[in-house]
Amino acid sequence: MNHHDVSSILQRVRDENPLVHNITNVVVTNFTANGLLAVGASPVMAYAPEEVADMVRISRALVLNIGTLNKDVVSSMVLAGKTANELGIPVIFDPVGAGATPFRTEMAQKIIEEVNVSVIRGNAAEVANVLGEKWEIKGVDGGTHQGSNIELAVTAAQKLNTTVVITGKDDVLTDGTTTYLVSNGHPLLTKVTGTGCLLTSVIGAFAGVEKNLLLAGLSALSFYGIAAEKAFEKAGHLGPGSFQIEFLNQLSLVTSEDIEQLSSYKQV
Amino acid sequence: MNHHDVSSILQRVRDENPLVHNITNVVVTNFTANGLLAVGASPVMAYAPEEVADMVRISRALVLNIGTLNKDVVSSMVLAGKTANELGIPVIFDPVGAGATPFRTEMAQKIIEEVNVSVIRGNAAEVANVLGEKWEIKGVDGGTHQGSNIELAVTAAQKLNTTVVITGKDDVLTDGTTTYLVSNGHPLLTKVTGTGCLLTSVIGAFAGVEKNLLLAGLSALSFYGIAAEKAFEKAGHLGPGSFQIEFLNQLSLVTSEDIEQLSSYKQV
Amino acid sequence: MNHHDVSSILQRVRDENPLVHNITNVVVTNFTANGLLAVGASPVMAYAPEEVADMVRISRALVLNIGTLNKDVVSSMVLAGKTANELGIPVIFDPVGAGATPFRTEMAQKIIEEVNVSVIRGNAAEVANVLGEKWEIKGVDGGTHQGSNIELAVTAAQKLNTTVVITGKDDVLTDGTTTYLVSNGHPLLTKVTGTGCLLTSVIGAFAGVEKNLLLAGLSALSFYGIAAEKAFEKAGHLGPGSFQIEFLNQLSLVTSEDIEQLSSYKQV
């Protein structure tokens, strides 16, 4: 992947200001909207079955997040997802908590079956449960199972015919053929709710301006991780409240030049 | 409008602590509640059809916001709105995203038809779509169409028999006969989600203590814009996260004296 | 109550990282999740009837909060609550706004009747309305009615066979036999939305690691109040926005040693 291409996509997000349609959970709506605004994208949240298809039509990306799902919202997700598929709009799927309850796993698999998902972003346990396979996941952060995270991501990408991002200590990004490890980021992100969900939406913003999903994903992951690193340096010692606010600041302040200098990824 | 009257309403909000009933969207609930508390009002959110009428009865203002609408919540809005009308409680309406989808436009018009709305607060595109007229809106911020924003606001106020606020680079406030332009404010507000929605609720708080809606609106707009200016001065350079927090601080810190000194409006 | 026991529970929360299942209102979801993460617990929000029982099964505490209730969510609360009862998982109930509308009072009483609640946390008016008795409550902060708050709490605990927390200027904690007054805390908490709701969830986290509910409650109240005092010292002069963020910081920074030195409670 051309290093300059990776870093330049951020500026395109800021120039093109893509509208990202989020059908997401009630915990992270505000943080997601503010995060997308900070990045330079334009967020919209719409859930009603009467309007989701119309909202997708004016959007550049659709983000589906099942964090506080119910049957009705899953129906809206499927409707929106099918419309996005017809129009060639990328669909980014965050299977929050898949595996925590049978209902979540079932609904996540329903979405995967009925919608052609462009990117799945989750932790190892979530992705394994979407896949429906018995993976030996001993935690959800993937920190001590990096080898299997790569294997899991590649298997999921191949079986589901999609791009997969598994976040953890390092993040894995793969289309089933080409695989990257991104080591930008900071563990304090796990102390702020919705940082995984917002990353999924940020990937949506990047995929809204760049059709090469590996390139969009690599750029989004590097950018997001660098913002976390800078936020930690500036405010991490103050506590998670200040870190959260500084992270929003950094999502606005990090530049393509920062990505060029500070991104840390490798093909594996 | 008497300059002292404009500035003094803020103190009355803080003395009288009006309860403002919000039926609003899931993105801005927390920010709206914290903003109203900072101003000195008392927020309540209630949506269930079994209780909205009862909640309106103990409130001083009702705010209806369709940001993440569905059919059920619109029914609750209409029920609450009719109760407010019977009791003479002001109803402030924020037609978020009217025009973005046919469903939103239709529901916004349904609310306007079934409820006597006291104030509509939106951007130019939203107000034009509520009006149902083909206005040549080339953007939603009204920045380059100030002439037409005034014309649009006056037409909407006359046709809908209500007070209209169109926010943009300058804010227009009119009852169809008397019209003001308010130039307080800061563009960074557009980088924080829900600042328009919170303004609508703040107008509700001011209308809850002052029956003259032009006076309440002028005071609320000046106050809100000054808080944004002060927040920008203090924290704008840090980024949108810090600006958001400082804006909440300033909603609590700005005084009637500040409004007297810093408000910037004119009758047009 | 052994002073060291009170202070040591915080460290156990951080060591054991209890999963707290919240069925709560749409205003406070984000703040509750971030607050629980800051304390060292693990939050989950799940509402769908198809999954709440399964989510309870993997949780250490269940928090029910009716702040933006509707019939469907109350059904999920009852289902989750009964499952928690079967499994011996503590249920913490926050009857937000009971008494404000008949529907709220009725739903709060329905929950109390159908679920064995371990702890009720509310202000004086809310607890009185759950109890269904005509108490002379002249306000909701209990500040000038401390005598009657104690009497009310004891009566509620005895009649409802539960532990009761009434928050106000001082907080009352009682199981109907043994009663404590906790004087840690700061009035600025009332200027940040959801601080009562988050306290209820924090009590859930503490009850998730300590079966003695008086001990868990006393520890949670002292801890929470100390975090507020420290946040006020550091950021109170800046305004409610900064106070809110610093409060989240302090929920992460306050230690068992701080509780040992700064807790202020007495048996009455």
PDB file of N, CA and C in Angstrom, chain A residues 64-71 73-75 77-78 81 91-133 160 162, chain C residues 48 50-51:
ATOM      1  N   LEU A  64     -24.019   0.078  10.505  1.00  0.00           N
ATOM      2  CA  LEU A  64     -24.996  -0.691  11.275  1.00  0.00           C
ATOM      3  C   LEU A  64     -24.330  -1.198  12.555  1.00  0.00           C
ATOM      4  N   ASN A  65     -24.931  -0.877  13.694  1.00  0.00           N
ATOM      5  CA  ASN A  65     -24.329  -1.193  14.997  1.00  0.00           C
ATOM      6  C   ASN A  65     -25.427  -1.726  15.906  1.00  0.00           C
ATOM      7  N   ILE A  66     -25.263  -2.969  16.402  1.00  0.00           N
ATOM      8  CA  ILE A  66     -26.345  -3.632  17.131  1.00  0.00           C
ATOM      9  C   ILE A  66     -26.222  -3.513  18.654  1.00  0.00           C
ATOM     10  N   GLY A  67     -25.529  -2.507  19.129  1.00  0.00           N
ATOM     11  CA  GLY A  67     -25.239  -2.384  20.562  1.00  0.00           C
ATOM     12  C   GLY A  67     -26.454  -2.430  21.477  1.00  0.00           C
ATOM     13  N   THR A  68     -27.547  -1.777  21.089  1.00  0.00           N
ATOM     14  CA  THR A  68     -28.789  -1.874  21.875  1.00  0.00           C
ATOM     15  C   THR A  68     -29.944  -2.245  20.939  1.00  0.00           C
ATOM     16  N   LEU A  69     -29.725  -3.317  20.235  1.00  0.00           N
ATOM     17  CA  LEU A  69     -30.667  -3.754  19.193  1.00  0.00           C
ATOM     18  C   LEU A  69     -32.047  -4.145  19.723  1.00  0.00           C
ATOM     19  N   ASN A  70     -33.023  -4.087  18.837  1.00  0.00           N
ATOM     20  CA  ASN A  70     -34.284  -4.784  19.027  1.00  0.00           C
ATOM     21  C   ASN A  70     -34.753  -5.216  17.631  1.00  0.00           C
ATOM     22  N   LYS A  71     -35.832  -5.985  17.582  1.00  0.00           N
ATOM     23  CA  LYS A  71     -36.256  -6.552  16.296  1.00  0.00           C
ATOM     24  C   LYS A  71     -36.568  -5.463  15.276  1.00  0.00           C
ATOM     25  N   VAL A  73     -35.407  -2.380  15.021  1.00  0.00           N
ATOM     26  CA  VAL A  73     -34.249  -1.665  14.487  1.00  0.00           C
ATOM     27  C   VAL A  73     -33.442  -2.584  13.562  1.00  0.00           C
ATOM     28  N   VAL A  74     -33.446  -3.876  13.836  1.00  0.00           N
ATOM     29  CA  VAL A  74     -32.768  -4.802  12.924  1.00  0.00           C
ATOM     30  C   VAL A  74     -33.490  -4.830  11.572  1.00  0.00           C
ATOM     31  N   SER A  75     -34.813  -4.763  11.592  1.00  0.00           N
ATOM     32  CA  SER A  75     -35.551  -4.677  10.319  1.00  0.00           C
ATOM     33  C   SER A  75     -35.154  -3.429   9.541  1.00  0.00           C
ATOM     34  N   MET A  77     -32.334  -1.910   9.796  1.00  0.00           N
ATOM     35  CA  MET A  77     -30.958  -2.124   9.330  1.00  0.00           C
ATOM     36  C   MET A  77     -30.936  -2.918   8.037  1.00  0.00           C
ATOM     37  N   VAL A  78     -31.746  -3.980   7.974  1.00  0.00           N
ATOM     38  CA  VAL A  78     -31.766  -4.821   6.776  1.00  0.00           C
ATOM     39  C   VAL A  78     -32.300  -4.023   5.587  1.00  0.00           C
ATOM     40  N   GLY A  81     -29.662  -1.582   4.623  1.00  0.00           N
ATOM     41  CA  GLY A  81     -28.523  -2.302   4.050  1.00  0.00           C
ATOM     42  C   GLY A  81     -28.787  -2.756   2.618  1.00  0.00           C
ATOM     43  N   VAL A  91     -21.357  -0.615   3.281  1.00  0.00           N
ATOM     44  CA  VAL A  91     -22.043  -0.915   4.545  1.00  0.00           C
ATOM     45  C   VAL A  91     -21.001  -1.406   5.541  1.00  0.00           C
ATOM     46  N   ILE A  92     -20.897  -0.715   6.677  1.00  0.00           N
ATOM     47  CA  ILE A  92     -19.919  -1.075   7.702  1.00  0.00           C
ATOM     48  C   ILE A  92     -20.706  -1.632   8.877  1.00  0.00           C
ATOM     49  N   PHE A  93     -20.341  -2.816   9.332  1.00  0.00           N
ATOM     50  CA  PHE A  93     -21.139  -3.520  10.335  1.00  0.00           C
ATOM     51  C   PHE A  93     -20.336  -3.724  11.617  1.00  0.00           C
ATOM     52  N   ASP A  94     -20.954  -3.337  12.739  1.00  0.00           N
ATOM     53  CA  ASP A  94     -20.324  -3.503  14.046  1.00  0.00           C
ATOM     54  C   ASP A  94     -21.205  -4.439  14.883  1.00  0.00           C
ATOM     55  N   PRO A  95     -20.807  -5.707  15.001  1.00  0.00           N
ATOM     56  CA  PRO A  95     -21.648  -6.698  15.699  1.00  0.00           C
ATOM     57  C   PRO A  95     -21.440  -6.652  17.213  1.00  0.00           C
ATOM     58  N   VAL A  96     -21.761  -5.503  17.826  1.00  0.00           N
ATOM     59  CA  VAL A  96     -21.469  -5.293  19.260  1.00  0.00           C
ATOM     60  C   VAL A  96     -22.084  -6.415  20.103  1.00  0.00           C
ATOM     61  N   GLY A  97     -21.263  -7.068  20.853  1.00  0.00           N
ATOM     62  CA  GLY A  97     -21.753  -8.058  21.814  1.00  0.00           C
ATOM     63  C   GLY A  97     -22.244  -9.347  21.200  1.00  0.00           C
ATOM     64  N   ALA A  98     -21.967  -9.565  19.901  1.00  0.00           N
ATOM     65  CA  ALA A  98     -22.346 -10.867  19.324  1.00  0.00           C
ATOM     66  C   ALA A  98     -21.700 -11.956  20.173  1.00  0.00           C
ATOM     67  N   GLY A  99     -22.502 -12.938  20.543  1.00  0.00           N
ATOM     68  CA  GLY A  99     -21.999 -13.998  21.412  1.00  0.00           C
ATOM     69  C   GLY A  99     -22.371 -13.797  22.875  1.00  0.00           C
ATOM     70  N   ALA A 100     -22.658 -12.555  23.260  1.00  0.00           N
ATOM     71  CA  ALA A 100     -23.030 -12.316  24.656  1.00  0.00           C
ATOM     72  C   ALA A 100     -24.393 -12.919  24.964  1.00  0.00           C
ATOM     73  N   THR A 101     -25.310 -12.824  23.985  1.00  0.00           N
ATOM     74  CA  THR A 101     -26.602 -13.504  24.117  1.00  0.00           C
ATOM     75  C   THR A 101     -26.919 -14.171  22.780  1.00  0.00           C
ATOM     76  N   PRO A 102     -27.692 -15.259  22.812  1.00  0.00           N
ATOM     77  CA  PRO A 102     -28.081 -15.914  21.550  1.00  0.00           C
ATOM     78  C   PRO A 102     -28.807 -14.955  20.603  1.00  0.00           C
ATOM     79  N   PHE A 103     -29.628 -14.040  21.136  1.00  0.00           N
ATOM     80  CA  PHE A 103     -30.366 -13.107  20.289  1.00  0.00           C
ATOM     81  C   PHE A 103     -29.424 -12.224  19.481  1.00  0.00           C
ATOM     82  N   ARG A 104     -28.384 -11.729  20.140  1.00  0.00           N
ATOM     83  CA  ARG A 104     -27.409 -10.891  19.439  1.00  0.00           C
ATOM     84  C   ARG A 104     -26.710 -11.655  18.328  1.00  0.00           C
ATOM     85  N   THR A 105     -26.291 -12.868  18.648  1.00  0.00           N
ATOM     86  CA  THR A 105     -25.599 -13.679  17.641  1.00  0.00           C
ATOM     87  C   THR A 105     -26.519 -13.931  16.442  1.00  0.00           C
ATOM     88  N   GLU A 106     -27.758 -14.293  16.751  1.00  0.00           N
ATOM     89  CA  GLU A 106     -28.737 -14.592  15.707  1.00  0.00           C
ATOM     90  C   GLU A 106     -29.012 -13.360  14.837  1.00  0.00           C
ATOM     91  N   MET A 107     -29.193 -12.222  15.458  1.00  0.00           N
ATOM     92  CA  MET A 107     -29.478 -10.998  14.700  1.00  0.00           C
ATOM     93  C   MET A 107     -28.256 -10.585  13.875  1.00  0.00           C
ATOM     94  N   ALA A 108     -27.069 -10.738  14.447  1.00  0.00           N
ATOM     95  CA  ALA A 108     -25.853 -10.392  13.702  1.00  0.00           C
ATOM     96  C   ALA A 108     -25.736 -11.274  12.462  1.00  0.00           C
ATOM     97  N   GLN A 109     -26.030 -12.553  12.639  1.00  0.00           N
ATOM     98  CA  GLN A 109     -25.941 -13.461  11.487  1.00  0.00           C
ATOM     99  C   GLN A 109     -27.024 -13.166  10.461  1.00  0.00           C
ATOM    100  N   LYS A 110     -28.200 -12.768  10.930  1.00  0.00           N
ATOM    101  CA  LYS A 110     -29.283 -12.380  10.011  1.00  0.00           C
ATOM    102  C   LYS A 110     -28.851 -11.193   9.137  1.00  0.00           C
ATOM    103  N   ILE A 111     -28.223 -10.229   9.761  1.00  0.00           N
ATOM    104  CA  ILE A 111     -27.763  -9.048   9.012  1.00  0.00           C
ATOM    105  C   ILE A 111     -26.739  -9.457   7.954  1.00  0.00           C
ATOM    106  N   ILE A 112     -25.790 -10.284   8.380  1.00  0.00           N
ATOM    107  CA  ILE A 112     -24.751 -10.754   7.464  1.00  0.00           C
ATOM    108  C   ILE A 112     -25.343 -11.544   6.284  1.00  0.00           C
ATOM    109  N   GLU A 113     -26.395 -12.290   6.581  1.00  0.00           N
ATOM    110  CA  GLU A 113     -27.012 -13.094   5.513  1.00  0.00           C
ATOM    111  C   GLU A 113     -27.803 -12.238   4.531  1.00  0.00           C
ATOM    112  N   GLU A 114     -28.474 -11.218   5.036  1.00  0.00           N
ATOM    113  CA  GLU A 114     -29.396 -10.464   4.179  1.00  0.00           C
ATOM    114  C   GLU A 114     -28.755  -9.237   3.533  1.00  0.00           C
ATOM    115  N   VAL A 115     -27.651  -8.793   4.097  1.00  0.00           N
ATOM    116  CA  VAL A 115     -26.985  -7.595   3.570  1.00  0.00           C
ATOM    117  C   VAL A 115     -25.560  -7.954   3.152  1.00  0.00           C
ATOM    118  N   ASN A 116     -25.136  -7.468   2.005  1.00  0.00           N
ATOM    119  CA  ASN A 116     -23.727  -7.609   1.633  1.00  0.00           C
ATOM    120  C   ASN A 116     -22.921  -6.552   2.368  1.00  0.00           C
ATOM    121  N   VAL A 117     -22.266  -6.975   3.422  1.00  0.00           N
ATOM    122  CA  VAL A 117     -21.523  -6.051   4.268  1.00  0.00           C
ATOM    123  C   VAL A 117     -20.147  -5.811   3.661  1.00  0.00           C
ATOM    124  N   SER A 118     -19.730  -4.556   3.600  1.00  0.00           N
ATOM    125  CA  SER A 118     -18.434  -4.213   3.001  1.00  0.00           C
ATOM    126  C   SER A 118     -17.296  -4.417   3.991  1.00  0.00           C
ATOM    127  N   VAL A 119     -17.538  -4.001   5.235  1.00  0.00           N
ATOM    128  CA  VAL A 119     -16.526  -4.132   6.286  1.00  0.00           C
ATOM    129  C   VAL A 119     -17.225  -4.577   7.569  1.00  0.00           C
ATOM    130  N   ILE A 120     -16.641  -5.551   8.266  1.00  0.00           N
ATOM    131  CA  ILE A 120     -17.053  -5.885   9.634  1.00  0.00           C
ATOM    132  C   ILE A 120     -15.954  -5.398  10.565  1.00  0.00           C
ATOM    133  N   ARG A 121     -16.347  -4.672  11.625  1.00  0.00           N
ATOM    134  CA  ARG A 121     -15.359  -4.226  12.619  1.00  0.00           C
ATOM    135  C   ARG A 121     -15.819  -4.701  13.986  1.00  0.00           C
ATOM    136  N   GLY A 122     -15.033  -5.522  14.631  1.00  0.00           N
ATOM    137  CA  GLY A 122     -15.380  -5.970  15.970  1.00  0.00           C
ATOM    138  C   GLY A 122     -14.144  -6.456  16.697  1.00  0.00           C
ATOM    139  N   ASN A 123     -14.343  -6.920  17.943  1.00  0.00           N
ATOM    140  CA  ASN A 123     -13.224  -7.593  18.596  1.00  0.00           C
ATOM    141  C   ASN A 123     -13.259  -9.068  18.199  1.00  0.00           C
ATOM    142  N   ALA A 124     -12.282  -9.812  18.660  1.00  0.00           N
ATOM    143  CA  ALA A 124     -12.139 -11.190  18.192  1.00  0.00           C
ATOM    144  C   ALA A 124     -13.365 -12.036  18.518  1.00  0.00           C
ATOM    145  N   ALA A 125     -13.878 -11.891  19.735  1.00  0.00           N
ATOM    146  CA  ALA A 125     -15.019 -12.727  20.130  1.00  0.00           C
ATOM    147  C   ALA A 125     -16.235 -12.420  19.267  1.00  0.00           C
ATOM    148  N   GLU A 126     -16.457 -11.130  19.001  1.00  0.00           N
ATOM    149  CA  GLU A 126     -17.613 -10.758  18.184  1.00  0.00           C
ATOM    150  C   GLU A 126     -17.512 -11.324  16.768  1.00  0.00           C
ATOM    151  N   VAL A 127     -16.342 -11.178  16.175  1.00  0.00           N
ATOM    152  CA  VAL A 127     -16.175 -11.659  14.805  1.00  0.00           C
ATOM    153  C   VAL A 127     -16.313 -13.181  14.756  1.00  0.00           C
ATOM    154  N   ALA A 128     -15.752 -13.869  15.736  1.00  0.00           N
ATOM    155  CA  ALA A 128     -15.864 -15.332  15.784  1.00  0.00           C
ATOM    156  C   ALA A 128     -17.324 -15.751  15.879  1.00  0.00           C
ATOM    157  N   ASN A 129     -18.102 -15.032  16.692  1.00  0.00           N
ATOM    158  CA  ASN A 129     -19.499 -15.396  16.848  1.00  0.00           C
ATOM    159  C   ASN A 129     -20.325 -15.086  15.608  1.00  0.00           C
ATOM    160  N   VAL A 130     -19.986 -14.019  14.911  1.00  0.00           N
ATOM    161  CA  VAL A 130     -20.666 -13.748  13.644  1.00  0.00           C
ATOM    162  C   VAL A 130     -20.394 -14.886  12.665  1.00  0.00           C
ATOM    163  N   LEU A 131     -19.173 -15.352  12.699  1.00  0.00           N
ATOM    164  CA  LEU A 131     -18.757 -16.423  11.805  1.00  0.00           C
ATOM    165  C   LEU A 131     -19.457 -17.735  12.166  1.00  0.00           C
ATOM    166  N   GLY A 132     -19.858 -17.851  13.430  1.00  0.00           N
ATOM    167  CA  GLY A 132     -20.570 -19.048  13.852  1.00  0.00           C
ATOM    168  C   GLY A 132     -19.656 -20.233  14.072  1.00  0.00           C
ATOM    169  N   GLU A 133     -18.380 -19.969  14.263  1.00  0.00           N
ATOM    170  CA  GLU A 133     -17.433 -21.062  14.487  1.00  0.00           C
ATOM    171  C   GLU A 133     -16.965 -21.076  15.936  1.00  0.00           C
ATOM    172  N   LEU A 160     -17.028 -14.879   4.598  1.00  0.00           N
ATOM    173  CA  LEU A 160     -18.114 -13.897   4.494  1.00  0.00           C
ATOM    174  C   LEU A 160     -17.922 -12.978   3.298  1.00  0.00           C
ATOM    175  N   THR A 162     -15.867 -10.431   2.691  1.00  0.00           N
ATOM    176  CA  THR A 162     -15.922  -9.038   3.132  1.00  0.00           C
ATOM    177  C   THR A 162     -14.546  -8.629   3.654  1.00  0.00           C
TER     178      THR A 162
ATOM    179  N   ALA C  48     -33.861  -5.524  24.780  1.00  0.00           N
ATOM    180  CA  ALA C  48     -34.799  -6.349  24.011  1.00  0.00           C
ATOM    181  C   ALA C  48     -35.311  -7.514  24.849  1.00  0.00           C
ATOM    182  N   GLU C  50     -36.050 -10.342  23.995  1.00  0.00           N
ATOM    183  CA  GLU C  50     -35.445 -11.611  23.582  1.00  0.00           C
ATOM    184  C   GLU C  50     -34.090 -11.861  24.238  1.00  0.00           C
ATOM    185  N   GLU C  51     -33.484 -10.830  24.850  1.00  0.00           N
ATOM    186  CA  GLU C  51     -32.123 -11.059  25.357  1.00  0.00           C
ATOM    187  C   GLU C  51     -31.881 -10.621  26.795  1.00  0.00           C
TER     188      GLU C  51
END
